PDB file of C-alpha atoms and ligand atoms in Angstrom:
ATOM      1  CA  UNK A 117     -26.075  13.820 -26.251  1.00 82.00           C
ATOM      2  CA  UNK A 118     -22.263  12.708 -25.657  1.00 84.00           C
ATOM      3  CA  UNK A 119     -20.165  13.738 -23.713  1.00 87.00           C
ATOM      4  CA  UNK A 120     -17.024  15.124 -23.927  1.00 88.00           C
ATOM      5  CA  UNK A 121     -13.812  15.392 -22.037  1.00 91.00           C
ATOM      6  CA  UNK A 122     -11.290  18.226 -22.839  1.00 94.00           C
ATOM      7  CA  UNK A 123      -8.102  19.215 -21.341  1.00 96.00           C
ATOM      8  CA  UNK A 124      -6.479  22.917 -20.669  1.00 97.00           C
ATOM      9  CA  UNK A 125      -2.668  22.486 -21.818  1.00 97.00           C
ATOM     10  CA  UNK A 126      -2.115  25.798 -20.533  1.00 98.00           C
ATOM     11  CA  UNK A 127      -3.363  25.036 -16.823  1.00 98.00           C
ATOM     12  CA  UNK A 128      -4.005  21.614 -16.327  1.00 97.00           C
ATOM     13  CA  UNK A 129      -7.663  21.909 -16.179  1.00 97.00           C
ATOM     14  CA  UNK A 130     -10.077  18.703 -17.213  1.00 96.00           C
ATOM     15  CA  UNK A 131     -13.380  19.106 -17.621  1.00 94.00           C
ATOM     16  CA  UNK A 132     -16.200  17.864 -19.082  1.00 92.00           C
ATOM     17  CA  UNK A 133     -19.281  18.905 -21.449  1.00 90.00           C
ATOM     18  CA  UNK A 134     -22.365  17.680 -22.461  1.00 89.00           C
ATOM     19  CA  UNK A 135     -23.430  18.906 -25.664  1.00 87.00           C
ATOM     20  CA  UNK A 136     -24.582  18.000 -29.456  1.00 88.00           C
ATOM     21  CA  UNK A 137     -21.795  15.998 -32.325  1.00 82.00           C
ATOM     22  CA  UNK A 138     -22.467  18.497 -34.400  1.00 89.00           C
ATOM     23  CA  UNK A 139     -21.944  21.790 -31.932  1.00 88.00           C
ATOM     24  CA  UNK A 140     -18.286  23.241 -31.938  1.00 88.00           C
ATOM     25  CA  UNK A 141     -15.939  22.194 -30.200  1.00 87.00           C
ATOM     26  CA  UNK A 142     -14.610  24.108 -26.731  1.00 92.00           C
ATOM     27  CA  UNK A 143     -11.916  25.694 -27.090  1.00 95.00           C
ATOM     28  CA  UNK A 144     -11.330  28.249 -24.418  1.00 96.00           C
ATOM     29  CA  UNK A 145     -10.613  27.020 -20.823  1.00 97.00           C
ATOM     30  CA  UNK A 146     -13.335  28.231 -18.228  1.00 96.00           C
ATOM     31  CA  UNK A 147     -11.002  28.608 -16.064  1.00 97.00           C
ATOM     32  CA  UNK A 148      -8.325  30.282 -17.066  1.00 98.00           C
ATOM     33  CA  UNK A 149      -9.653  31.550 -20.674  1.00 98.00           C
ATOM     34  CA  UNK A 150      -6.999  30.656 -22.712  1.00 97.00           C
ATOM     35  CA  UNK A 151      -7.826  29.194 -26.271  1.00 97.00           C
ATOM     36  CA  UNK A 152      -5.822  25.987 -25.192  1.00 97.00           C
ATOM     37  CA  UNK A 153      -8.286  23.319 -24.390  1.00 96.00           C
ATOM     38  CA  UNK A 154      -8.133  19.882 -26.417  1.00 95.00           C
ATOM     39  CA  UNK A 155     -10.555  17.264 -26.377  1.00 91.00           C
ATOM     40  CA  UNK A 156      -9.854  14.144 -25.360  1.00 89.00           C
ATOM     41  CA  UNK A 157     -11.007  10.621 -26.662  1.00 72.00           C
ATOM     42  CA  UNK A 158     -13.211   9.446 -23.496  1.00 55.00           C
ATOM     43  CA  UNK A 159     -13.358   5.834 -23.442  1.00 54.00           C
ATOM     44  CA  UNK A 160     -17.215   6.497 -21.812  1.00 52.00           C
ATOM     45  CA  UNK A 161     -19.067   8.116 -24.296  1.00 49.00           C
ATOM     46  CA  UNK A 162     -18.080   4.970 -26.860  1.00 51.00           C
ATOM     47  CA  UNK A 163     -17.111   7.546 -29.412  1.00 50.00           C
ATOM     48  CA  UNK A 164     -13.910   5.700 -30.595  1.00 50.00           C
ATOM     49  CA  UNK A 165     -12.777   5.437 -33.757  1.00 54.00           C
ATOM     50  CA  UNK A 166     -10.987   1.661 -34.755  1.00 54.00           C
ATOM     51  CA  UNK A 167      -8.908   2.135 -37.633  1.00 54.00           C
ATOM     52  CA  UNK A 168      -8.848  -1.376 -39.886  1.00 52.00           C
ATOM     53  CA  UNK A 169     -11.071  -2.920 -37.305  1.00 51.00           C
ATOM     54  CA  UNK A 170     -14.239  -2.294 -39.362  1.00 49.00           C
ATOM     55  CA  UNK A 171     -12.828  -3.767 -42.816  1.00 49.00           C
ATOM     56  CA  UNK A 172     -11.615  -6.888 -41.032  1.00 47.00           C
ATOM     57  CA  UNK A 173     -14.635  -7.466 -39.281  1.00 48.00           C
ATOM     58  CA  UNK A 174     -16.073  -6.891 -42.627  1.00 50.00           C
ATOM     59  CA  UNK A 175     -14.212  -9.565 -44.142  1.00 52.00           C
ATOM     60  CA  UNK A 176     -14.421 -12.590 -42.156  1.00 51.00           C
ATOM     61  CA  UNK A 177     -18.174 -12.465 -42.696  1.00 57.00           C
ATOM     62  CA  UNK A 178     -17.592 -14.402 -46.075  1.00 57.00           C
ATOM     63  CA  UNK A 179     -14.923 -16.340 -44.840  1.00 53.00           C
ATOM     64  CA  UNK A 180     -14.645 -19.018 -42.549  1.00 56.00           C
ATOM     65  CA  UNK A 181     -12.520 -19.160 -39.093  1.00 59.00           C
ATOM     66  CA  UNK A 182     -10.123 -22.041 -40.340  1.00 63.00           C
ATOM     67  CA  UNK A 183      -9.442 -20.051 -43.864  1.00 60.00           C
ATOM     68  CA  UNK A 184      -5.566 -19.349 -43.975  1.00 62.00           C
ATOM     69  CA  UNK A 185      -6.017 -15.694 -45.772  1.00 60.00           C
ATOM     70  CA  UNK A 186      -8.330 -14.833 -43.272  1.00 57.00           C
ATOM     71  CA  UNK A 187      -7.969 -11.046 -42.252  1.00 59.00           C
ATOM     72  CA  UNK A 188      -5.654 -10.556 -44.919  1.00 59.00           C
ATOM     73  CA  UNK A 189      -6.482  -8.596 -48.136  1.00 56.00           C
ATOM     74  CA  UNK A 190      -5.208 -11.664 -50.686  1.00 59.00           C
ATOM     75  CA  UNK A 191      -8.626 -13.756 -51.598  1.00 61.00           C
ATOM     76  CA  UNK A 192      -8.548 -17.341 -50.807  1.00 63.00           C
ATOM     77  CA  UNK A 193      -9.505 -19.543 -53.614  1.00 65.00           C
ATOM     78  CA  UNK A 194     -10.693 -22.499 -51.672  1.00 64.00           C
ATOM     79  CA  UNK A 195     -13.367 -20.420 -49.805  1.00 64.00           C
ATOM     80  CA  UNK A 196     -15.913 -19.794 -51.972  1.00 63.00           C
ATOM     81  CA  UNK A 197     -17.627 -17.213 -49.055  1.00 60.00           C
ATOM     82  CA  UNK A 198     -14.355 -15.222 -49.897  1.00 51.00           C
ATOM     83  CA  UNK A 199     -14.123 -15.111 -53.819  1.00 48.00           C
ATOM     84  CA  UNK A 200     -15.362 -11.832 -55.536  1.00 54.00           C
TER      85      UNK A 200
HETATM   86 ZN1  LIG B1297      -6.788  26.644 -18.429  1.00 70.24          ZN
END
């Protein structure tokens, strides 16, 4: 179960909570019960979310290191790993 870290923007308050991905999100400070809690993106609980990062690492599996269109969208006609 991951945990989360969430902030009161009305008080300052940071806490954090333990519970399921698919449970609701807090959004009521314990402290001082105002619907303005946010959560935050904890680097600890390894939920972070890498925009292009997954297609490029995607890519360069069919495509060698030295290839100059490596990591770029264009195909590289020399590479055969990269043709499609
Ligand atoms: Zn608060």
């Amino acid at each position: 179960m991951p945990t989360y870290e969430y902030e009161c923007k009305a008080c300052g308050h940071r806490f954090e909570k333990s519970h399921s991905i698919t449970a609701e999100a807090i959004k009521v400070c314990p402290k001082c019960h105002k619907r303005k809690v946010v959560r935050l993106i904890s680097s600890g609980s390894g939920i972070i979310f890498k925009g292009s990062g997954f297609y490029a690492t995607d890519y360069r599996k069919g495509a060698p290191a030295s290839c100059p269109s490596a990591g770029s969208k264009s195909s590289c006609s020399s590479c055969p790993g990269s043709a499609k």
